[in-house]
XYZ file of C-alpha atoms in Angstrom:
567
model
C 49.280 -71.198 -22.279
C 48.340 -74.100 -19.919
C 45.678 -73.998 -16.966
C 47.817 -72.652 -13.929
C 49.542 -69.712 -16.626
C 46.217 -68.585 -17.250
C 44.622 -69.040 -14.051
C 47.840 -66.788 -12.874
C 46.811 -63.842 -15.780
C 43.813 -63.700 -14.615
C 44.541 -62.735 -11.498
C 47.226 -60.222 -11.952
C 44.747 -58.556 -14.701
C 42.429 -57.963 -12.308
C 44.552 -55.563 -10.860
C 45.488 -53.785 -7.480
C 41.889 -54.574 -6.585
C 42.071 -58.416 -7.022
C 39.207 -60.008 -7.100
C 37.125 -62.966 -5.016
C 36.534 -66.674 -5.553
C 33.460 -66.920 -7.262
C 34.660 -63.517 -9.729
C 37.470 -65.687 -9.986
C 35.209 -68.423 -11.019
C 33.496 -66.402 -13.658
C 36.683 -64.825 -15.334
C 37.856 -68.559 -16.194
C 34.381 -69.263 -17.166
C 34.584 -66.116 -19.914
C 38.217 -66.804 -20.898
C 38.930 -66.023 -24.502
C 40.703 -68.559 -25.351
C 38.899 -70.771 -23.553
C 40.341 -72.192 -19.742
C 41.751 -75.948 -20.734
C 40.146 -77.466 -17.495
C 36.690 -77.839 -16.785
C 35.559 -75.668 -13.491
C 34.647 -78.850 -11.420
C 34.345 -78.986 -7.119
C 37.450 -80.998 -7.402
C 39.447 -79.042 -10.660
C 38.729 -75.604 -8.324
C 40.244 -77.525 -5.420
C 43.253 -78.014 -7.275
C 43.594 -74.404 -8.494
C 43.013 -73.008 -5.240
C 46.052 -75.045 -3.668
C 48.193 -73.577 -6.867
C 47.169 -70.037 -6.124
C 48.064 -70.777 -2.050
C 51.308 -71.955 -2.658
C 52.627 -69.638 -4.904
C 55.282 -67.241 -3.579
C 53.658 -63.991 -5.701
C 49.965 -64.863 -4.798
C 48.412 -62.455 -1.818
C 45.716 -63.021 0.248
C 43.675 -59.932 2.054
C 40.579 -59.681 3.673
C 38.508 -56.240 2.849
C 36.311 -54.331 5.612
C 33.090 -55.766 3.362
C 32.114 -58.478 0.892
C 32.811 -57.536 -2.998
C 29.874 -57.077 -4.833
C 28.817 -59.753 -7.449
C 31.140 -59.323 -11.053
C 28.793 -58.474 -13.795
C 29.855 -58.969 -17.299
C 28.499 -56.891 -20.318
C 29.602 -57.661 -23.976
C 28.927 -54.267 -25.767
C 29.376 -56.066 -29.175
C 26.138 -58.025 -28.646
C 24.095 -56.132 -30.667
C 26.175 -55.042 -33.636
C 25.233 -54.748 -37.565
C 26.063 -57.631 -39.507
C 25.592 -54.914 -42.414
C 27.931 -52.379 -41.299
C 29.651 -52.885 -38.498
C 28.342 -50.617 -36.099
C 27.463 -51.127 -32.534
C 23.436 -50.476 -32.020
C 21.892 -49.280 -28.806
C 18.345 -50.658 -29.501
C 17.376 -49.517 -25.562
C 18.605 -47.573 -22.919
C 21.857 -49.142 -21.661
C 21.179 -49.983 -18.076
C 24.643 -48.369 -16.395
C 26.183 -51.698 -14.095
C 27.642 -51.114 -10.468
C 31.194 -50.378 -10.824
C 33.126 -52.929 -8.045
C 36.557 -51.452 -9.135
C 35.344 -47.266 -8.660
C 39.323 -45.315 -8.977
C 40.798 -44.942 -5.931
C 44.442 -44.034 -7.738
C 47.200 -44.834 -5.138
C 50.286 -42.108 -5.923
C 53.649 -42.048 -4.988
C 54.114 -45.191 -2.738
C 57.764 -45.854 -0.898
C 56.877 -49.540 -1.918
C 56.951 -49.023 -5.407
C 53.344 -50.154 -5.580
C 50.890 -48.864 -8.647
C 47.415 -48.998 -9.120
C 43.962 -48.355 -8.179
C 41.986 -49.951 -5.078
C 39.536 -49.393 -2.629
C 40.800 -50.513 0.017
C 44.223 -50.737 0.058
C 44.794 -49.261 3.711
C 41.895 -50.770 5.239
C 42.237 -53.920 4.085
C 44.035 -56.874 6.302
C 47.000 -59.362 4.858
C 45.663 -62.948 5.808
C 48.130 -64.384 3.621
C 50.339 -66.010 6.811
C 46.394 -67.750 7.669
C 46.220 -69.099 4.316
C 49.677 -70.726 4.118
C 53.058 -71.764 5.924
C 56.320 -70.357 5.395
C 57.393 -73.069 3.484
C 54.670 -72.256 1.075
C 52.193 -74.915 2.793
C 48.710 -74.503 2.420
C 46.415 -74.322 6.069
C 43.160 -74.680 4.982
C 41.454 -75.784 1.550
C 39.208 -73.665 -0.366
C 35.759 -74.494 1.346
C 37.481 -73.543 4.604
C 38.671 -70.029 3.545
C 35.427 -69.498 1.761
C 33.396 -70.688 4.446
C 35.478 -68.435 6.608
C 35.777 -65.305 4.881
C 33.404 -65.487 2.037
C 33.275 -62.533 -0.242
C 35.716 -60.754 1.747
C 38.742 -62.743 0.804
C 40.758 -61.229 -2.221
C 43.050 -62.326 -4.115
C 46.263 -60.446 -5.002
C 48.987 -60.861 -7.864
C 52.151 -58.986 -7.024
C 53.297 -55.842 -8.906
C 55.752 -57.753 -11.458
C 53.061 -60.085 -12.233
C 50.478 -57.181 -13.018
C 52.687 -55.130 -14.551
C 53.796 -58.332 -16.902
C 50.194 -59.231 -17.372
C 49.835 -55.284 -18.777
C 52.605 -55.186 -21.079
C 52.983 -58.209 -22.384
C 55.442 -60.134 -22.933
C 57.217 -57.985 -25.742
C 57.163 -54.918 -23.633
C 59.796 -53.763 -21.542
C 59.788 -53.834 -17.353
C 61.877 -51.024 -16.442
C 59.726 -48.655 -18.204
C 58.323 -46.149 -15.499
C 55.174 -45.132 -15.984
C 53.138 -42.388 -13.892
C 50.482 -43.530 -11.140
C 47.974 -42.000 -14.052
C 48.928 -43.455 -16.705
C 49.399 -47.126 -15.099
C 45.836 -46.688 -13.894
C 44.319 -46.622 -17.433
C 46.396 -49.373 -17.903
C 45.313 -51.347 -15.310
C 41.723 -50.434 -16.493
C 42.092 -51.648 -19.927
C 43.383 -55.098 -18.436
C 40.687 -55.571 -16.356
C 38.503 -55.189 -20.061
C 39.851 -57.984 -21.751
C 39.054 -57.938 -25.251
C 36.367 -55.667 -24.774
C 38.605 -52.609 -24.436
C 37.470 -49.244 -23.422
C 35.779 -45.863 -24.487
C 38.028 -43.116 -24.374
C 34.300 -40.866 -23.268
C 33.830 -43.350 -20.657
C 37.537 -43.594 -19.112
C 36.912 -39.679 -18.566
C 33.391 -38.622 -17.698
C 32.642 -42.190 -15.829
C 35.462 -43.803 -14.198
C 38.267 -41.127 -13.705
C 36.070 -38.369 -13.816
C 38.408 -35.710 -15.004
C 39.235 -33.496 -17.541
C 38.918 -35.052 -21.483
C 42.622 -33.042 -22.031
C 44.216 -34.312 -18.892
C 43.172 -37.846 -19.830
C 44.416 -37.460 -23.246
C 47.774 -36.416 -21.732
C 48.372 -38.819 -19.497
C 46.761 -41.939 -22.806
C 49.262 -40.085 -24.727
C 52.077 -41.364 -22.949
C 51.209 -45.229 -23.346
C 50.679 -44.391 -26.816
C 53.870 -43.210 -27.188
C 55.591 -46.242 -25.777
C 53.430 -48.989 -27.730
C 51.501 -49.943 -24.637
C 47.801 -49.659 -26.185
C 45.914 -49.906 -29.634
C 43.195 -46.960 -30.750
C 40.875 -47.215 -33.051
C 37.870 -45.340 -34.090
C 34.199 -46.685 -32.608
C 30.698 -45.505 -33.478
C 27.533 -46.797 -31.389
C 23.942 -46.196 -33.198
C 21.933 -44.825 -30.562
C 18.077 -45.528 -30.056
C 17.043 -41.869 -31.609
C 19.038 -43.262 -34.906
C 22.083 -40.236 -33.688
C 25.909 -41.951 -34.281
C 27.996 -41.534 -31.114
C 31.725 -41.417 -32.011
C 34.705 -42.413 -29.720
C 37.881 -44.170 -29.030
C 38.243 -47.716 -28.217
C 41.055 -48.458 -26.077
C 43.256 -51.848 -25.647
C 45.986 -53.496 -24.771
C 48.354 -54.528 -27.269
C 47.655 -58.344 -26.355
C 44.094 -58.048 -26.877
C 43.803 -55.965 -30.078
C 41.051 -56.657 -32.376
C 40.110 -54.878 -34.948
C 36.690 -53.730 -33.908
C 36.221 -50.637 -37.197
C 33.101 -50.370 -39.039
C 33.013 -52.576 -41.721
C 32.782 -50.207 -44.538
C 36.120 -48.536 -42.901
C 37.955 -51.948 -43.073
C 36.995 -52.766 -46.806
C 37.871 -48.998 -47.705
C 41.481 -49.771 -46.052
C 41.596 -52.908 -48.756
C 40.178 -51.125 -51.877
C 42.742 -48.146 -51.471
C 45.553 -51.108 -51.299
C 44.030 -52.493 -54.472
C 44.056 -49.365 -56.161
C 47.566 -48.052 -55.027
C 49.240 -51.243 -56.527
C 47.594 -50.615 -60.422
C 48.695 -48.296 -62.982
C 47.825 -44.484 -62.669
C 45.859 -46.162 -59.481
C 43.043 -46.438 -61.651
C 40.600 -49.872 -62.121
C 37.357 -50.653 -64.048
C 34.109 -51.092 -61.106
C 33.606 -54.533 -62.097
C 37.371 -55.596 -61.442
C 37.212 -54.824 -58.510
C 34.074 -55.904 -57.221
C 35.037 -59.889 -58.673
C 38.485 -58.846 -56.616
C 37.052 -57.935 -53.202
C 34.203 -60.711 -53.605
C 31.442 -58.346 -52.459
C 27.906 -58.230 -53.718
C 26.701 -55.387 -56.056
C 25.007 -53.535 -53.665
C 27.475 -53.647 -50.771
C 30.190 -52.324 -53.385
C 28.217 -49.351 -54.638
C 27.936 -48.260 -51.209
C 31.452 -48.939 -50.486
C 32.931 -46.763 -53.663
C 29.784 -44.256 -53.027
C 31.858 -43.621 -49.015
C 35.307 -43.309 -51.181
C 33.641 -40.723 -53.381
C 32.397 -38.550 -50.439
C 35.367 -39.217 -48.478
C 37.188 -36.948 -51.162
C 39.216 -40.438 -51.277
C 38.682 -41.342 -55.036
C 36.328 -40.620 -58.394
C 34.974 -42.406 -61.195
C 36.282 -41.777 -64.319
C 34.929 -43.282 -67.755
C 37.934 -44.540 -69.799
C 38.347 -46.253 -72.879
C 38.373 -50.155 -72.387
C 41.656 -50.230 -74.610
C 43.640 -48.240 -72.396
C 42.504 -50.383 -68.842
C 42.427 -53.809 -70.618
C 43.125 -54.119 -74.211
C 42.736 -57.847 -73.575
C 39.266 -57.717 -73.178
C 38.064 -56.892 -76.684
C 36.202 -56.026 -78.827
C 37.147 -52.176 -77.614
C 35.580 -50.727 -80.573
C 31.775 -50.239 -81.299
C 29.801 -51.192 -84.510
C 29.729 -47.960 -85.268
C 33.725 -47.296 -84.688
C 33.820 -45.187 -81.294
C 35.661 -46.843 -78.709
C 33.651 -48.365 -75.606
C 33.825 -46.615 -72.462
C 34.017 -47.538 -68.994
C 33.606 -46.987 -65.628
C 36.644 -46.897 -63.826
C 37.173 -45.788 -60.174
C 40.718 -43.468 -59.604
C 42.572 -43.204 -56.669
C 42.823 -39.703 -55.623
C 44.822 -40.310 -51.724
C 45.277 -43.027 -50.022
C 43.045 -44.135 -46.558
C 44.041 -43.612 -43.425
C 43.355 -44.550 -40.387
C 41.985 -41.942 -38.434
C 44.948 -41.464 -35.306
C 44.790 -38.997 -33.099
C 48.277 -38.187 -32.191
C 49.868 -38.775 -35.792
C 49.538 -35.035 -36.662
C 50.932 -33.681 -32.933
C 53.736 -36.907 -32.886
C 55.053 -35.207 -36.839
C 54.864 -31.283 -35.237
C 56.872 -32.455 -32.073
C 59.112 -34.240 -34.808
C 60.026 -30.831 -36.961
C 60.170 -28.763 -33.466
C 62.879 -31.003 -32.062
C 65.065 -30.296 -35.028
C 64.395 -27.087 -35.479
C 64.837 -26.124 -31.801
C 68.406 -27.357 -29.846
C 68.071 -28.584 -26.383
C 69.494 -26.265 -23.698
C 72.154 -27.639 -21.223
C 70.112 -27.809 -18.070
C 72.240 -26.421 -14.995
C 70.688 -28.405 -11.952
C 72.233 -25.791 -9.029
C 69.804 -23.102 -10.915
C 65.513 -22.965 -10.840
C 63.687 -23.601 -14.356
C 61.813 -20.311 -14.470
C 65.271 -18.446 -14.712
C 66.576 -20.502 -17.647
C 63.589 -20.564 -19.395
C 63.749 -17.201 -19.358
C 66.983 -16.867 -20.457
C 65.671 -19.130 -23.402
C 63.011 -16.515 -24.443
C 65.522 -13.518 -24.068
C 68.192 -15.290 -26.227
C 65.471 -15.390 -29.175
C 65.430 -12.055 -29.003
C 62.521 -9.933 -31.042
C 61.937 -13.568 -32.922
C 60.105 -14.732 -29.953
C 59.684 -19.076 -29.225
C 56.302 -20.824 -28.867
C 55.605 -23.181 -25.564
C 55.736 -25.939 -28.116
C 59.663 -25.430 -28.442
C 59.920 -24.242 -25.168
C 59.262 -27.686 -23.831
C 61.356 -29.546 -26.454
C 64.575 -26.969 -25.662
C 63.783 -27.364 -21.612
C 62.821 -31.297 -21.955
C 59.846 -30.434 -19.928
C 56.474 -32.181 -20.505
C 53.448 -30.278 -21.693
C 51.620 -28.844 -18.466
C 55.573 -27.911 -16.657
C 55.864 -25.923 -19.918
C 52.264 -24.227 -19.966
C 53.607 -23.623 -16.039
C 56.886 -21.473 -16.711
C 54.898 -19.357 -19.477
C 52.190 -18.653 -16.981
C 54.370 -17.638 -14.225
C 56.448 -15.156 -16.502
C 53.798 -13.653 -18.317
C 52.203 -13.252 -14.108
C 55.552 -11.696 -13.483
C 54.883 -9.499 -16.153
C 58.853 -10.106 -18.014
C 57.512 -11.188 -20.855
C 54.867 -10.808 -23.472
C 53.216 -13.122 -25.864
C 51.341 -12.392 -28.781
C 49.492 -14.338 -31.441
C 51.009 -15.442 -34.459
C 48.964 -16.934 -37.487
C 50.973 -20.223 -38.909
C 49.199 -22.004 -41.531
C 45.555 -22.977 -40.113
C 46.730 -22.500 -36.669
C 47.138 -19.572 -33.946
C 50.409 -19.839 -31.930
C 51.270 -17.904 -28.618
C 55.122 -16.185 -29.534
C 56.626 -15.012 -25.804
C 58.983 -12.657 -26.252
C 60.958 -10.756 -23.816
C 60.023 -6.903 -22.560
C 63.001 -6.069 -23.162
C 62.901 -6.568 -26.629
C 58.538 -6.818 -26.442
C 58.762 -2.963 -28.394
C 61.164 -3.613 -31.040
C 59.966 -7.016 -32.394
C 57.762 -7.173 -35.440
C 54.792 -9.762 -33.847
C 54.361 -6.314 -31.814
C 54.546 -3.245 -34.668
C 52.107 -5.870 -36.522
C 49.726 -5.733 -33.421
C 49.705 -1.657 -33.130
C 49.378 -1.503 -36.643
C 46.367 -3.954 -36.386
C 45.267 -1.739 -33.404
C 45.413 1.108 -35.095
C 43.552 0.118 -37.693
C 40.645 -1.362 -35.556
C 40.395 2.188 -33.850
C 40.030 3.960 -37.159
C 37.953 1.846 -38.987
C 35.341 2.116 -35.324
C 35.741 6.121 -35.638
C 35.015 5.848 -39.299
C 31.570 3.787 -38.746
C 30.752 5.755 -35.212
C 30.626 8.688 -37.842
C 28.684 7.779 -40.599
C 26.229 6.315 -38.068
C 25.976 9.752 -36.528
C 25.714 11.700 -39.884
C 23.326 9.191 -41.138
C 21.045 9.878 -37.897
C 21.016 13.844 -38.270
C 20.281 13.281 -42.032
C 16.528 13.528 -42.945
C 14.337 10.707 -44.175
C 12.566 11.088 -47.445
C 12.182 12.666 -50.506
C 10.339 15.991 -49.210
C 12.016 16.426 -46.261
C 14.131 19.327 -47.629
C 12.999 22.614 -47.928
C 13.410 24.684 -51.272
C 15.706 28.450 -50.717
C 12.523 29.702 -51.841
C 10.283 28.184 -48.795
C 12.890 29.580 -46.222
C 13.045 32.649 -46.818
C 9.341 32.612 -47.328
C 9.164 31.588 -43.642
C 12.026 33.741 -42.411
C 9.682 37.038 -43.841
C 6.613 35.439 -42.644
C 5.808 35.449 -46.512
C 2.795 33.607 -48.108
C 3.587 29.937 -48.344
C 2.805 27.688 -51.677
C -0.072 25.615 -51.534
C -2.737 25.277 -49.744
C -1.740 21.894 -47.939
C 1.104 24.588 -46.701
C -0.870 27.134 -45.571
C -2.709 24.338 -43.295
C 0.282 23.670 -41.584
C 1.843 26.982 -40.573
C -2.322 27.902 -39.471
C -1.677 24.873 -37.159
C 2.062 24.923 -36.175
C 1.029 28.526 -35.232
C -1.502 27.492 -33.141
C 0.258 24.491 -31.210
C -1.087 22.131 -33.283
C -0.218 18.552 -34.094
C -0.807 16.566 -36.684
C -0.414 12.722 -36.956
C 1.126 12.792 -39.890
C 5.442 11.879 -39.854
C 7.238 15.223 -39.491
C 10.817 16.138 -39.280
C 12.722 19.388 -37.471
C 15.632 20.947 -38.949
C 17.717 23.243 -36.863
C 17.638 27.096 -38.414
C 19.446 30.124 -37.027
C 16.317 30.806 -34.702
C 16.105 27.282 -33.262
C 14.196 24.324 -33.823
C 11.834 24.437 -37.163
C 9.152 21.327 -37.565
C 8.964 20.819 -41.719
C 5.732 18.371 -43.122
C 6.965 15.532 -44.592
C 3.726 14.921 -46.510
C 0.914 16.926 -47.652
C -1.719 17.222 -45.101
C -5.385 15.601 -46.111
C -8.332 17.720 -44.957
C -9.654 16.735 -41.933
C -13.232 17.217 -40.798
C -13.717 20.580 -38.635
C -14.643 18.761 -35.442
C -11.672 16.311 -35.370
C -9.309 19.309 -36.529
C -10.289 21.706 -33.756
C -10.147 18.617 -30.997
C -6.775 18.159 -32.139
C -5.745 21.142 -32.001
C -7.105 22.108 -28.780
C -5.166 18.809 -27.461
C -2.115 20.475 -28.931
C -2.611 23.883 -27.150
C -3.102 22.275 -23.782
C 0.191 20.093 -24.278
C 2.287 23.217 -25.210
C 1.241 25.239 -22.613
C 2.424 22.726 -19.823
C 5.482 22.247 -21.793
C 6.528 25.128 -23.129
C 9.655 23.741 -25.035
C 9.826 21.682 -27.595
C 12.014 18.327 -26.343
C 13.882 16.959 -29.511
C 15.958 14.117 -26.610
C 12.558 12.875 -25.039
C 10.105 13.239 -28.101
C 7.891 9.723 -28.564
C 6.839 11.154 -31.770
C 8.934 9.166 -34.332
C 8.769 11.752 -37.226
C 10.831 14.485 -34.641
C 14.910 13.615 -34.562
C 16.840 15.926 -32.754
C-alpha cells in the first residue's frame, strides 16, 4: 500500500466522526505498517493537497475544536511468561472524543456514529473548486479553522476500509451493528473488549450487544478471541477481544496457544499417545515451561499421563528391558479430546443448524399480520407444542420479533407455554388453549402439581403432630397415675406429692413442665423430679404464684412465655 492509499484508510477508519489535522498527524505517526513518507512541513503539504482534491474527501467545520487524540496500547504491560495482560495500577480512564451518537435510519443511506452530524457545517466548496482545485493550502485552513476542521471519507470508502477488501459491499448491515464496526476500525490492531463496547461506550444491555456482534459474526466481518487482564489485587478479568478481520492478531495467552499445538501433535500419533520427553525436544520449550503446559492439559480434562512400556512407543530406542528382565516404563502423555477454542456462538450457530431442518419454513402471506400466522403455526402443532427457537426459524423472524409474537399471545391469553426439560436445558413449549388441556407438557404439570400439594399437606402434618407430641422421656403419665389423680388418690413418691401440694396451691415451679389435655381440661404433668427447695424460697414462690392466678384466672396455653407449657 503506498503513501496516499494509506493516508486515504486512515481517514475513512476514523469513521463518521473524521478526525482533525494534527489527529491526522498522529494516526500516520502510529501506522502499523509503518507510513512510507516521513511527516515533514513540506511531505504534509503534499498530503493535504491529495486529501483536497479528491472527489470522496469531505471537509466540515464542527460547533467546537476536537479534543487532543490520545493513544493507549493496552498490551504494554503484558507477561513475557504467560501471556497475560497485567494491570500493575489503576488504569487512568482517557476522554472519549468519539462518545456514540448512533445515527439510524437516514434517507441518505448514511451509517455511523457522530457528534455532530447536524450541527456541523460542509466547508468543503471553501476548501476546493469544482474542478477539484484546491483554494487554500494547509497552513491557511489550519490557521483558519484550527481544530474545528474535520475531515470526512465518504460512506463507500468507510464501509471498504471496514470490510476489507474480501468482503462484500452490498451486504446491509443495521445502524447497530455498523456502529461496532465502525468502533473496532477506529481500534486498529488494538481491537476491543466486548465489557467495554457495552458498559462504556454503548452503554446498553450485555444481551442486546451480543445480538446485534452476533450478526457480524455471522457474516465474517470480525475475529473473537478470549482475553484475560491480571488486575492489581492479583483477580483475572476475563473478556472478549474484538477485531476486524484485517487486523487480526492472535492476542491468546500463551499457554492457550501452545495447548492449541500440543493437541495437534498428539492428534497426528498413534492411539494419540507420546512419551513427555518427545514432545518437549518437539515443541522446543524448556522443562519447566512444559510441565506447566501438560499440568493445564491435565486439569483442562484435555489429556493424562499414562506410563507405558518403552517397546510399545519406540521399540527403536532400546534397551526396553531391565537388568533384571521387566520392561522399562514411561511417561507418556494421552490425548483424551482435542482443544478448542473457546467461541461463543459455535454451540447456538449448531442448535439453529438442527432447528432449521427439523422445522419447515412457513409460506409467509404478506396481505396478512405476523401475530395471526404465527398463531396458526402454534395451533397446527397441535398438543406437541413449538419452542420460540423454531418459531423464528419457521417465521424467518430474528430473535427479539420472535420473543415479540410469543409475548403478545401469551398477553392475549390464546396460548399457553410451559417448561419442558431437554437435555441440560429448560425450553418454553407454547401450545394452543385449544388444545392447552389435552397435551401431555400439561397432564405432566398437574401431575407435578399435584404432587407438590400433597407432599406440603404431608409435612404441614407431621409438623403439627410433632408439635402436640410431648418432649422427653417422663413426660407420659402411667394408667396408674391417672386414675390416681382422677380419684384424688395418693400419688407415688414424694417428689409427687410436692407437686400436686403446689399445683393445688397456684404454685409454680421453674422447673420444664408440660400440659396434656384430659376430659376435665388442661392438666400440667412434671417433667422432672422436683429438688427440695429451702422453706423461704418455696413459700415466696408460691405466694408469687397465688397472686398471678388470681389476676388471671385461666390458664393461657396460646400466650404462655413459659417454654415447658405447649398448648
Amino acid at each position: 500500500m503506498d503513501a496516499l492509499e494509506s493516508l486515504l484508510d486512515e481517514v475513512a477508519l476514523e469513521g463518521l466522526d473524521g478526525l482533525c489535522l494534527p489527529a491526522l498527524w498522529s494516526r500516520l505517526e502510529t501506522r502499523v505498517p509503518p507510513f512510507p513518507l516521513p511527516l515533514e512541513p513540506y511531505t504534509q503539504e503534499f498530503l493535504w493537497r491529495a486529501l483536497a482534491t479528491h472527489p470522496g474527501i469531505s471537509f466540515y467545520e464542527e460547533p467546537r475544536e476536537r479534543p487532543d487524540l490520545q493513544l493507549q496500547d493496552r498490551y504494554e504491560e503484558i507477561d513475557l511468561e504467560t501471556g497475560i495482560v497485567e494491570s500493575r495500577r489503576d488504569p487512568v480512564p482517557l476522554e472519549d472524543v468519539y462518545p456514540i451518537h448512533m445515527i439510524l435510519e437516514n434517507k441518505d443511506g448514511i451509517q455511523g456514529s457522530c457528534q455532530y452530524f447536524k450541527e456541523r457545517k460542509n466547508i468543503t466548496s471553501d476548501i476546493r473548486t469544482k474542478t477539484l482545485q484546491p483554494r487554500c493550502t494547509m497552513v491557511e485552513a489550519f490557521g483558519r479553522w484550527g481544530k474545528k476542521l474535520i475531515i470526512v471519507a465518504s460512506q463507500d470508502m468507510r464501509y471498504r476500509a471496514l470490510i476489507g477488501l474480501e468482503g462484500d459491499p452490498d451486504l446491509k448491515l443495521p445502524d447497530f451493528s455498523y456502529c461496532i464496526l465502525e468502533r473496532l476500525g477506529r481500534s486498529r490492531w488494538q481491537g476491543e473488549l466486548q465489557r467495554d463496547l457495552h458498559s462504556t461506550a454503548f452503554k446498553v444491555d450485555a444481551g442486546k450487544l451480543h445480538y446485534h456482534r452476533k450478526i457480524l459474526n455471522k457474516n465474517g466481518l470480525i475475529t473473537m478471541q478470549s482475553h484475560v487482564i491480571r488486575l492489581p489485587t492479583g483477580a483475572q478479568q476475563h473478556s472478549i477481544l474484538l477485531l476486524l478481520n484485517r487486523f487480526h492478531m492472535d492476542r491468546r495467552s500463551k499457554y492457550d496457544i501452545l495447548m492449541e499445538k500440543l493437541s495437534a501433535v498428539l492428534s497426528t500419533r498413534s492411539n494419540r499417545t507420546e512419551t513427555l520427553g518427545k514432545l518437549r525436544e518437539e515443541l522446543g520449550l524448556c522443562e519447566r515451561t512444559f510441565k506447566r503446559l501438560y499440568q493445564y492439559m491435565l486439569n483442562a480434562g484435555l489429556a493424562k499421563v499414562v506410563p507405558l512400556p518403552l517397546q510399545e512407543i519406540h521399540p527403536e530406542r532400546g534397551p526396553c528391558k531391565t537388568k533384571k528382565g521387566t520392561d522399562v516404563m514411561v511417561r507418556c502423555l494421552r490425548l483424551l479430546k482435542e482443544f478448542k477454542r473457546k467461541v461463543e456462538d459455535q454451540d447456538d450457530d449448531e442448535d439453529e443448524e438442527a432447528i432449521s431442518k427439523a422445522v419447515p419454513p412457513v409460506d409467509i402471506v404478506y396481505e396478512r399480520d405476523m401475530l395471526t400466522q404465527t398463531y396458526e403455526l402454534i395451533e397446527r402443532r397441535g398438543t406437541k407444542g413449538i419452542s420460540q427457537a423454531e418459531i423464528r426459524v419457521a417465521m424467518n423472524v430474528g430473535k427479539l420479533e420472535a420473543r415479540m409474537l410469543c409475548r403478545l399471545l401469551q398477553r392475549f391469553k390464546v396460548v399457553k407455554g410451559f417448561m419442558e426439560d431437554e437435555g441440560r436445558q429448560r425450553t418454553t413449549k407454547y401450545i394452543s388453549c385449544v388444545f392447552a388441556e389435552e397435551s401431555d407438557l400439561s397432564r405432566q404439570y398437574e401431575r407435578e402439581k399435584a404432587r407438590s400439594e400433597l407432599l406440603t399437606t404431608v409435612s404441614l402434618a407431621s409438623v403439627q403432630e410433632e408439635s402436640l407430641l410431648p418432649e422427653g422421656e417422663d413426660a407420659f403419665l402411667s394408667e396408674s397415675d391417672s386414675e390416681e389423680e382422677s380419684s384424688g388418690g395418693r400419688r407415688k413418691g414424694r417428689g409427687s406429692q410436692r407437686d400436686s401440694k403446689s399445683f393445688s396451691n397456684g404454685g409454680l415451679r421453674t422447673q420444664p413442665h408440660r400440659s396434656t389435655p384430659t376430659k376435665g381440661g388442661w392438666k400440667v404433668i412434671s417433667l422432672h423430679p422436683l429438688k427440695k427447695h429451702p422453706s423461704s424460697s418455696l413459700g415466696a414462690s408460691e405466694r408469687a404464684c397465688q397472686s398471678s392466678f388470681r389476676g388471671n384466672n385461666l390458664l393461657d396455653t396460646s400466650s404462655s412465655s413459659d417454654p415447658g407449657l405447649t398448648a
